[in-house]
Tab-separated table of C-alpha atoms and ligand atoms in Angstrom:
chain	number	residue	atom	x	y	z
W	88	MET	CA	0.000	0.000	0.000
W	89	SER	CA	1.220	3.468	-0.814
W	90	SER	CA	1.718	5.903	2.018
W	91	GLU	CA	1.481	8.956	-0.240
W	92	PRO	CA	-0.875	11.448	1.364
W	93	LYS	CA	-4.093	11.805	-0.578
W	94	GLN	CA	-4.530	14.918	-2.651
W	95	ARG	CA	-7.027	17.364	-1.281
W	96	ILE	CA	-10.117	18.339	-3.166
W	97	PHE	CA	-12.337	21.221	-2.220
W	98	SER	CA	-15.600	22.342	-3.692
W	99	GLY	CA	-18.380	24.688	-2.772
W	100	VAL	CA	-22.085	24.916	-3.446
W	101	GLN	CA	-24.482	27.757	-2.841
W	102	PRO	CA	-27.457	26.966	-0.605
W	103	THR	CA	-30.044	27.548	-3.289
W	104	GLY	CA	-32.763	24.951	-3.506
W	105	GLN	CA	-32.986	21.367	-4.649
W	106	PRO	CA	-30.355	20.329	-7.173
W	107	HIS	CA	-31.595	19.102	-10.530
W	108	LEU	CA	-30.532	16.068	-12.502
W	109	GLY	CA	-27.870	18.140	-14.275
W	110	ASN	CA	-26.262	19.225	-10.986
W	111	TYR	CA	-26.417	15.650	-9.792
W	112	LEU	CA	-24.968	13.834	-12.814
W	113	GLY	CA	-22.624	16.710	-13.665
W	114	ALA	CA	-21.228	17.386	-10.210
W	115	PHE	CA	-22.591	16.059	-6.946
W	116	ARG	CA	-22.545	12.378	-7.770
W	117	ASN	CA	-18.863	12.800	-8.491
W	118	TRP	CA	-18.339	14.594	-5.214
W	119	ALA	CA	-19.484	11.411	-3.515
W	120	ARG	CA	-17.366	9.164	-5.738
W	121	LEU	CA	-14.217	11.230	-5.267
W	122	GLN	CA	-14.223	10.563	-1.539
W	123	SER	CA	-12.545	7.214	-1.913
W	124	ASP	CA	-9.453	8.562	-3.673
W	125	TYR	CA	-9.153	12.053	-2.251
W	126	ASP	CA	-9.223	13.920	0.986
W	127	ALA	CA	-12.428	15.846	0.346
W	128	ILE	CA	-13.758	19.061	1.859
W	129	TYR	CA	-17.194	20.276	0.784
W	130	CYS	CA	-18.521	23.628	1.796
W	131	ILE	CA	-21.959	25.210	1.624
W	132	VAL	CA	-21.071	28.754	0.693
W	133	ASP	CA	-23.613	30.847	2.551
W	134	LEU	CA	-21.437	33.990	2.491
W	135	HIS	CA	-21.435	33.818	-1.294
W	136	ALA	CA	-25.214	33.461	-1.257
W	137	MET	CA	-25.438	36.888	0.403
W	138	THR	CA	-24.030	38.634	-2.680
W	139	VAL	CA	-27.460	38.669	-4.319
W	140	GLU	CA	-30.838	39.559	-2.821
W	141	TYR	CA	-31.980	36.888	-0.375
W	142	ASN	CA	-34.368	36.470	2.502
W	143	PRO	CA	-32.593	36.085	5.878
W	144	ALA	CA	-35.537	34.084	7.190
W	145	ASP	CA	-34.969	31.429	4.511
W	146	LEU	CA	-31.204	31.059	4.692
W	147	GLU	CA	-30.988	28.598	7.567
W	148	ALA	CA	-33.539	26.244	6.003
W	149	ALA	CA	-31.665	26.443	2.697
W	150	ARG	CA	-28.341	25.624	4.348
W	151	ILE	CA	-29.762	22.620	6.156
W	152	ASP	CA	-31.583	21.387	3.092
W	153	THR	CA	-28.484	21.613	0.913
W	154	ALA	CA	-26.502	19.669	3.501
W	155	ARG	CA	-29.280	17.101	3.749
W	156	VAL	CA	-29.261	16.555	-0.010
W	157	LEU	CA	-25.475	16.208	-0.076
W	158	LEU	CA	-25.550	13.660	2.730
W	159	ALA	CA	-28.358	11.795	0.981
W	160	LEU	CA	-26.379	11.465	-2.204
W	161	GLY	CA	-23.461	9.969	-0.426
W	162	ILE	CA	-21.194	12.601	1.110
W	163	ASP	CA	-19.870	10.679	4.079
W	164	PRO	CA	-18.925	12.771	7.120
W	165	GLU	CA	-16.735	9.945	8.392
W	166	ARG	CA	-14.431	10.490	5.431
W	167	SER	CA	-15.023	14.052	4.294
W	168	LEU	CA	-15.856	17.426	5.757
W	169	LEU	CA	-19.194	19.047	5.066
W	170	TYR	CA	-19.800	22.414	6.692
W	171	THR	CA	-20.983	25.930	5.968
W	172	GLN	CA	-18.582	28.713	5.035
W	173	SER	CA	-19.741	31.099	7.784
W	174	GLN	CA	-18.778	28.564	10.462
W	175	VAL	CA	-15.101	29.128	9.692
W	176	SER	CA	-13.949	32.733	9.909
W	177	GLY	CA	-10.763	31.937	7.992
W	178	HIS	CA	-12.652	32.123	4.671
W	179	ALA	CA	-13.511	35.798	5.083
W	180	GLU	CA	-10.158	36.635	6.697
W	181	LEU	CA	-8.126	35.116	3.903
W	182	ALA	CA	-10.396	36.789	1.355
W	183	TRP	CA	-9.353	40.137	2.807
W	184	ILE	CA	-5.662	39.352	2.500
W	185	LEU	CA	-6.075	38.051	-1.058
W	186	SER	CA	-8.089	41.130	-1.994
W	187	THR	CA	-5.000	43.240	-1.374
W	188	LEU	CA	-3.236	41.280	-4.125
W	189	MET	CA	-6.079	41.223	-6.598
W	190	PRO	CA	-5.879	43.742	-9.429
W	191	MET	CA	-9.200	45.438	-10.180
W	192	GLY	CA	-8.523	44.810	-13.854
W	193	VAL	CA	-8.760	41.059	-13.301
W	194	LEU	CA	-12.110	41.365	-11.541
W	195	ASN	CA	-13.376	43.704	-14.258
W	196	ARG	CA	-13.099	40.830	-16.724
W	197	MET	CA	-15.278	38.386	-14.771
W	198	THR	CA	-18.132	37.238	-16.973
W	199	GLN	CA	-20.232	35.960	-14.063
W	200	PHE	CA	-20.303	39.422	-12.466
W	201	LYS	CA	-21.382	40.893	-15.785
W	202	ASP	CA	-24.023	38.187	-16.272
W	203	LYS	CA	-25.451	38.685	-12.800
W	204	THR	CA	-25.610	42.470	-12.993
W	205	THR	CA	-27.060	42.299	-16.506
W	206	ALA	CA	-29.683	39.916	-15.146
W	207	GLY	CA	-30.742	42.655	-12.742
W	208	HIS	CA	-28.803	41.906	-9.540
W	209	ALA	CA	-27.580	45.013	-7.742
W	210	SER	CA	-23.846	45.477	-8.195
W	211	ASN	CA	-22.415	45.501	-4.682
W	212	LEU	CA	-18.785	45.140	-3.667
W	213	GLY	CA	-19.364	41.584	-2.422
W	214	LEU	CA	-20.712	40.467	-5.778
W	215	TYR	CA	-17.744	42.114	-7.463
W	216	SER	CA	-15.225	40.429	-5.176
W	217	TYR	CA	-17.042	37.075	-5.224
W	218	PRO	CA	-14.068	35.439	-6.989
W	219	VAL	CA	-11.736	36.595	-4.193
W	220	LEU	CA	-13.832	34.830	-1.562
W	221	MET	CA	-13.962	31.755	-3.782
W	222	ALA	CA	-10.162	31.826	-4.104
W	223	ALA	CA	-9.962	32.082	-0.314
W	224	ASP	CA	-12.226	29.026	0.078
W	225	ILE	CA	-9.929	26.954	-2.076
W	226	LEU	CA	-6.604	28.291	-0.818
W	227	LEU	CA	-7.592	28.317	2.859
W	228	HIS	CA	-7.614	24.520	2.712
W	229	ARG	CA	-4.616	24.190	0.388
W	230	ALA	CA	-6.716	22.307	-2.144
W	231	ASN	CA	-4.957	20.631	-5.070
W	232	LEU	CA	-8.021	19.867	-7.129
W	233	VAL	CA	-11.328	21.651	-7.427
W	234	PRO	CA	-14.253	19.819	-9.013
W	235	VAL	CA	-16.243	22.552	-10.733
W	236	GLY	CA	-18.446	23.041	-13.745
W	237	ASP	CA	-17.345	24.819	-16.888
W	238	ASP	CA	-18.970	28.060	-15.723
W	239	GLN	CA	-16.472	28.284	-12.854
W	240	ARG	CA	-13.300	27.898	-14.905
W	241	GLN	CA	-12.687	31.613	-15.062
W	242	HIS	CA	-12.931	31.892	-11.279
W	243	LEU	CA	-10.494	29.057	-10.947
W	244	GLU	CA	-8.018	30.823	-13.195
W	245	VAL	CA	-8.277	33.839	-10.908
W	246	THR	CA	-7.648	31.591	-7.913
W	247	ARG	CA	-4.473	30.215	-9.501
W	248	ASP	CA	-3.401	33.700	-10.425
W	249	VAL	CA	-3.837	35.147	-6.949
W	250	ALA	CA	-2.138	32.116	-5.375
W	251	GLU	CA	0.881	32.726	-7.605
W	252	ARG	CA	0.914	36.423	-6.742
W	253	PHE	CA	0.848	35.530	-3.056
W	254	ASN	CA	3.614	32.949	-3.375
W	255	ASN	CA	5.812	35.303	-5.405
W	256	ARG	CA	5.397	38.102	-2.932
W	257	PHE	CA	5.436	36.222	0.387
W	258	GLY	CA	6.918	32.764	-0.259
W	259	GLU	CA	5.546	29.374	-1.277
W	260	VAL	CA	2.500	29.015	0.930
W	261	PHE	CA	-0.221	27.819	-1.446
W	262	PRO	CA	-0.262	24.844	-3.783
W	263	ILE	CA	-1.592	26.004	-7.165
W	264	PRO	CA	-4.984	24.324	-7.520
W	265	GLU	CA	-6.385	22.808	-10.680
W	266	ALA	CA	-9.915	22.545	-11.975
W	267	TYR	CA	-11.035	18.965	-12.000
W	268	ILE	CA	-13.781	17.784	-14.277
W	269	PRO	CA	-14.028	14.011	-13.875
W	270	GLU	CA	-14.638	11.934	-16.988
W	271	THR	CA	-17.777	10.553	-15.459
W	272	SER	CA	-19.444	13.956	-15.244
W	273	ALA	CA	-22.323	14.155	-17.672
W	274	ARG	CA	-23.418	17.329	-19.392
W	275	VAL	CA	-27.179	17.351	-19.034
W	276	MET	CA	-29.248	19.657	-21.219
W	277	SER	CA	-32.727	21.121	-20.805
W	278	LEU	CA	-35.596	18.763	-21.593
W	279	THR	CA	-37.495	21.493	-23.429
W	280	ASP	CA	-34.549	23.148	-25.195
W	281	PRO	CA	-31.791	20.554	-25.523
W	282	THR	CA	-29.341	23.097	-26.913
W	283	ALA	CA	-29.227	24.853	-23.516
W	284	LYS	CA	-27.916	23.453	-20.246
W	285	MET	CA	-30.467	22.119	-17.764
W	286	SER	CA	-31.167	24.843	-15.238
W	287	LYS	CA	-33.738	25.607	-12.616
W	288	SER	CA	-36.240	27.817	-14.318
W	289	HIS	CA	-39.510	28.597	-12.654
W	290	SER	CA	-41.077	29.625	-15.922
W	291	GLN	CA	-40.160	26.265	-17.487
W	292	PRO	CA	-40.648	23.542	-14.860
W	293	LYS	CA	-40.785	20.889	-17.581
W	294	ALA	CA	-37.209	21.682	-18.580
W	295	SER	CA	-35.652	19.973	-15.602
W	296	ILE	CA	-35.979	17.159	-13.082
W	297	SER	CA	-35.300	17.787	-9.406
W	298	ILE	CA	-33.386	14.964	-7.761
W	299	LEU	CA	-36.218	14.582	-5.254
W	300	ASP	CA	-39.042	14.495	-7.798
W	301	ASP	CA	-41.540	11.629	-7.553
W	302	PRO	CA	-41.151	8.780	-10.063
W	303	ASP	CA	-44.327	9.807	-11.878
W	304	VAL	CA	-43.084	13.350	-12.363
W	305	ILE	CA	-39.786	11.993	-13.692
W	306	ARG	CA	-41.606	9.719	-16.151
W	307	LYS	CA	-43.822	12.550	-17.358
W	308	ARG	CA	-40.925	14.921	-17.866
W	309	ILE	CA	-38.863	12.419	-19.852
W	310	LYS	CA	-41.887	11.406	-21.900
W	311	SER	CA	-42.535	15.006	-22.875
W	312	ALA	CA	-38.857	15.810	-23.527
W	313	VAL	CA	-38.380	17.618	-26.843
W	314	THR	CA	-36.875	15.376	-29.527
W	315	ASP	CA	-37.127	15.365	-33.333
W	316	SER	CA	-39.172	13.663	-36.028
W	317	ASP	CA	-36.591	11.252	-37.387
W	318	PRO	CA	-37.419	8.052	-35.483
W	319	VAL	CA	-33.929	6.558	-35.189
W	320	VAL	CA	-32.187	6.640	-31.819
W	321	ARG	CA	-28.609	7.745	-32.446
W	322	TYR	CA	-26.090	10.139	-30.955
W	323	ASP	CA	-25.700	13.377	-32.883
W	324	THR	CA	-25.698	16.535	-30.775
W	325	GLN	CA	-26.072	18.772	-33.834
W	326	ALA	CA	-28.915	17.058	-35.651
W	327	LYS	CA	-30.509	15.309	-32.676
W	328	PRO	CA	-29.779	17.263	-29.497
W	329	GLY	CA	-32.834	15.944	-27.636
W	330	ILE	CA	-32.161	12.270	-28.249
W	331	SER	CA	-28.437	12.776	-27.625
W	332	ASN	CA	-29.255	14.346	-24.272
W	333	LEU	CA	-31.457	11.396	-23.306
W	334	LEU	CA	-28.700	9.001	-24.350
W	335	GLU	CA	-26.242	10.938	-22.229
W	336	ILE	CA	-28.594	10.836	-19.235
W	337	MET	CA	-29.264	7.127	-19.594
W	338	ALA	CA	-25.580	6.300	-20.048
W	339	ALA	CA	-24.760	8.218	-16.861
W	340	CYS	CA	-27.537	6.532	-14.883
W	341	THR	CA	-26.770	2.998	-16.038
W	342	ASP	CA	-22.973	3.210	-16.400
W	343	ARG	CA	-23.392	1.849	-19.919
W	344	SER	CA	-21.751	3.329	-22.983
W	345	ILE	CA	-23.717	5.415	-25.455
W	346	ASP	CA	-22.750	2.997	-28.260
W	347	ASP	CA	-24.130	0.127	-26.289
W	348	LEU	CA	-27.431	1.951	-25.734
W	349	VAL	CA	-27.698	2.964	-29.371
W	350	GLU	CA	-27.235	-0.634	-30.390
W	351	GLU	CA	-30.106	-1.712	-28.171
W	352	TYR	CA	-32.552	1.139	-28.848
W	353	ALA	CA	-31.729	2.404	-32.368
W	354	ASP	CA	-34.727	1.005	-34.196
W	355	GLY	CA	-37.245	0.462	-31.413
W	356	GLY	CA	-38.818	3.918	-31.690
W	357	TYR	CA	-38.709	6.896	-29.323
W	358	GLY	CA	-41.556	5.714	-27.070
W	359	PRO	CA	-39.867	2.625	-25.655
W	360	PHE	CA	-36.506	4.403	-25.537
W	361	LYS	CA	-37.926	7.258	-23.471
W	362	MET	CA	-39.569	4.758	-21.127
W	363	ALA	CA	-36.229	3.046	-20.595
W	364	VAL	CA	-34.520	6.380	-19.943
W	365	ALA	CA	-37.192	7.327	-17.409
W	366	GLU	CA	-36.817	4.034	-15.545
W	367	ALA	CA	-33.044	4.446	-15.443
W	368	VAL	CA	-33.416	7.919	-13.907
W	369	VAL	CA	-36.059	6.736	-11.422
W	370	GLU	CA	-33.807	3.893	-10.341
W	371	GLU	CA	-30.757	6.130	-9.994
W	372	LEU	CA	-32.564	8.716	-7.879
W	373	ALA	CA	-34.647	6.383	-5.692
W	374	PRO	CA	-31.904	5.743	-3.106
W	375	VAL	CA	-31.112	9.466	-2.897
W	376	LYS	CA	-34.717	10.299	-2.186
W	377	ALA	CA	-35.016	7.496	0.362
W	378	ALA	CA	-31.870	8.639	2.155
W	379	TYR	CA	-33.080	12.244	2.094
W	380	ASN	CA	-36.374	11.262	3.679
W	381	ALA	CA	-34.647	9.193	6.340
W	382	LEU	CA	-32.396	12.039	7.489
W	383	LYS	CA	-33.527	14.366	10.227
W	384	ASN	CA	-32.576	18.027	10.318
W	385	GLY	CA	-31.104	17.448	13.785
W	386	ASP	CA	-28.687	14.845	12.372
W	387	VAL	CA	-27.719	17.235	9.618
W	388	ARG	CA	-26.988	20.006	12.121
W	389	GLU	CA	-24.823	17.612	14.103
W	390	VAL	CA	-22.746	16.809	10.998
W	391	LEU	CA	-22.297	20.513	10.225
W	392	ARG	CA	-21.314	21.258	13.798
W	393	GLU	CA	-18.715	18.504	13.911
W	394	SER	CA	-17.308	19.098	10.415
W	395	GLY	CA	-17.257	22.830	11.057
W	396	ARG	CA	-15.246	22.263	14.205
W	397	LYS	CA	-12.683	20.172	12.326
W	398	ALA	CA	-12.510	22.635	9.455
W	399	ARG	CA	-11.964	25.494	11.890
W	400	GLU	CA	-9.140	23.615	13.569
W	401	LEU	CA	-7.460	22.927	10.241
W	402	SER	CA	-7.897	26.496	9.089
W	403	VAL	CA	-6.382	28.012	12.212
W	404	GLY	CA	-3.133	26.161	11.544
W	405	TYR	CA	-3.135	27.105	7.891
W	406	GLN	CA	-3.950	30.726	8.580
W	407	ALA	CA	-1.071	30.978	11.040
W	408	GLU	CA	1.269	30.279	8.100
W	409	VAL	CA	-0.425	32.973	6.053
W	410	TYR	CA	-0.186	35.567	8.819
W	411	LYS	CA	3.439	34.730	9.403
W	412	ALA	CA	4.206	35.070	5.697
W	413	VAL	CA	2.541	38.482	5.397
W	414	GLY	CA	4.295	39.782	8.508
W	415	ILE	CA	1.460	39.696	11.025
W	416	LYS	CA	2.462	38.214	14.320
W	417	GLY	CA	0.186	36.905	17.066
W	418	TYR	CA	0.735	37.973	20.699
Y	284	LIG	N1	-18.896	29.778	-7.232
Y	284	LIG	C1	-19.273	28.394	-7.096
Y	284	LIG	C2	-20.575	28.159	-7.880
Y	284	LIG	O1	-21.373	29.067	-8.011
Y	284	LIG	C3	-19.456	28.004	-5.669
Y	284	LIG	C4	-18.176	28.078	-4.928
Y	284	LIG	C5	-17.846	28.963	-3.927
Y	284	LIG	C6	-17.064	27.209	-5.096
Y	284	LIG	N2	-16.597	28.689	-3.477
Y	284	LIG	C7	-16.089	27.634	-4.163
Y	284	LIG	C8	-16.808	26.142	-5.961
Y	284	LIG	C9	-14.844	27.007	-4.095
Y	284	LIG	C10	-15.562	25.524	-5.877
Y	284	LIG	C11	-14.612	25.948	-4.952
Y	284	LIG	O2	-20.799	27.063	-8.307
């Protein structure tokens, strides 16, 4: 057996509602799988959630629910940490120090800030410096790998950049983290517009499947998924984005290859194929839903408390190195 220490992975999720099938197959299922090979820290980023309008009365329920979903889909607090960002003051403290190294010009290029303000969110300083806090999340824990979606690549580049600036100025404190997009992460598209990514849209509930949806809802949604009029099941994202998306979903849920599925379903017509896809999704999500229902909020709080305590302990040691490097001494 090798005694090499495991590499550390860190990722964060905002406490915003039930994840959909795209979040699950694209990200969270991998978070659970990665636990066997990596030292994993997962953080519910409530301080980030405050950068856009939110209701204080709803935040606690959202934090607990997000943790409950993550535990249900297999995050194991015996092996990994799962806590909320605000429990560990090191996140905000390190963000301040990193902000002194962050050129405004870099932040001015952030597409997510532009997207959010264009979408009508008020432009506050926190929203603008969002990437600095995200860099602090990752660097606080000296993460090597960061499982993130494509939309976070730019923020990860900023994280690497600010880590290098810090190391050049103050000495080698931070490992330079890398984005990590596991091969098994599926790219799930909208069921009503398969050229766009699946997202939570209240105006288009039929576009997505929540991971806690009832089997009948799942079946209905897949059955009504937009496809095309050529009746052959084959993979072609240009000509047949709807069918390709369903193939992708089924492959991810069954761990079978797309070729293998095409061979079985090519000529059987869309009806039976869609039914098979729906059953695969129902089967994949059933244990998550059962585990979610079995968990009590009190148990979830206990996990957060304990993980938060461990994360705080770790961070205090790490932050001492940072303070020493920047010339701040404790008394
Ligand atoms: N910005 C990420 C998102 O919206 C969430 C996040 C915050 C994060 N801090 C992080 C992701 C650190 C990875 C690592 O998805």
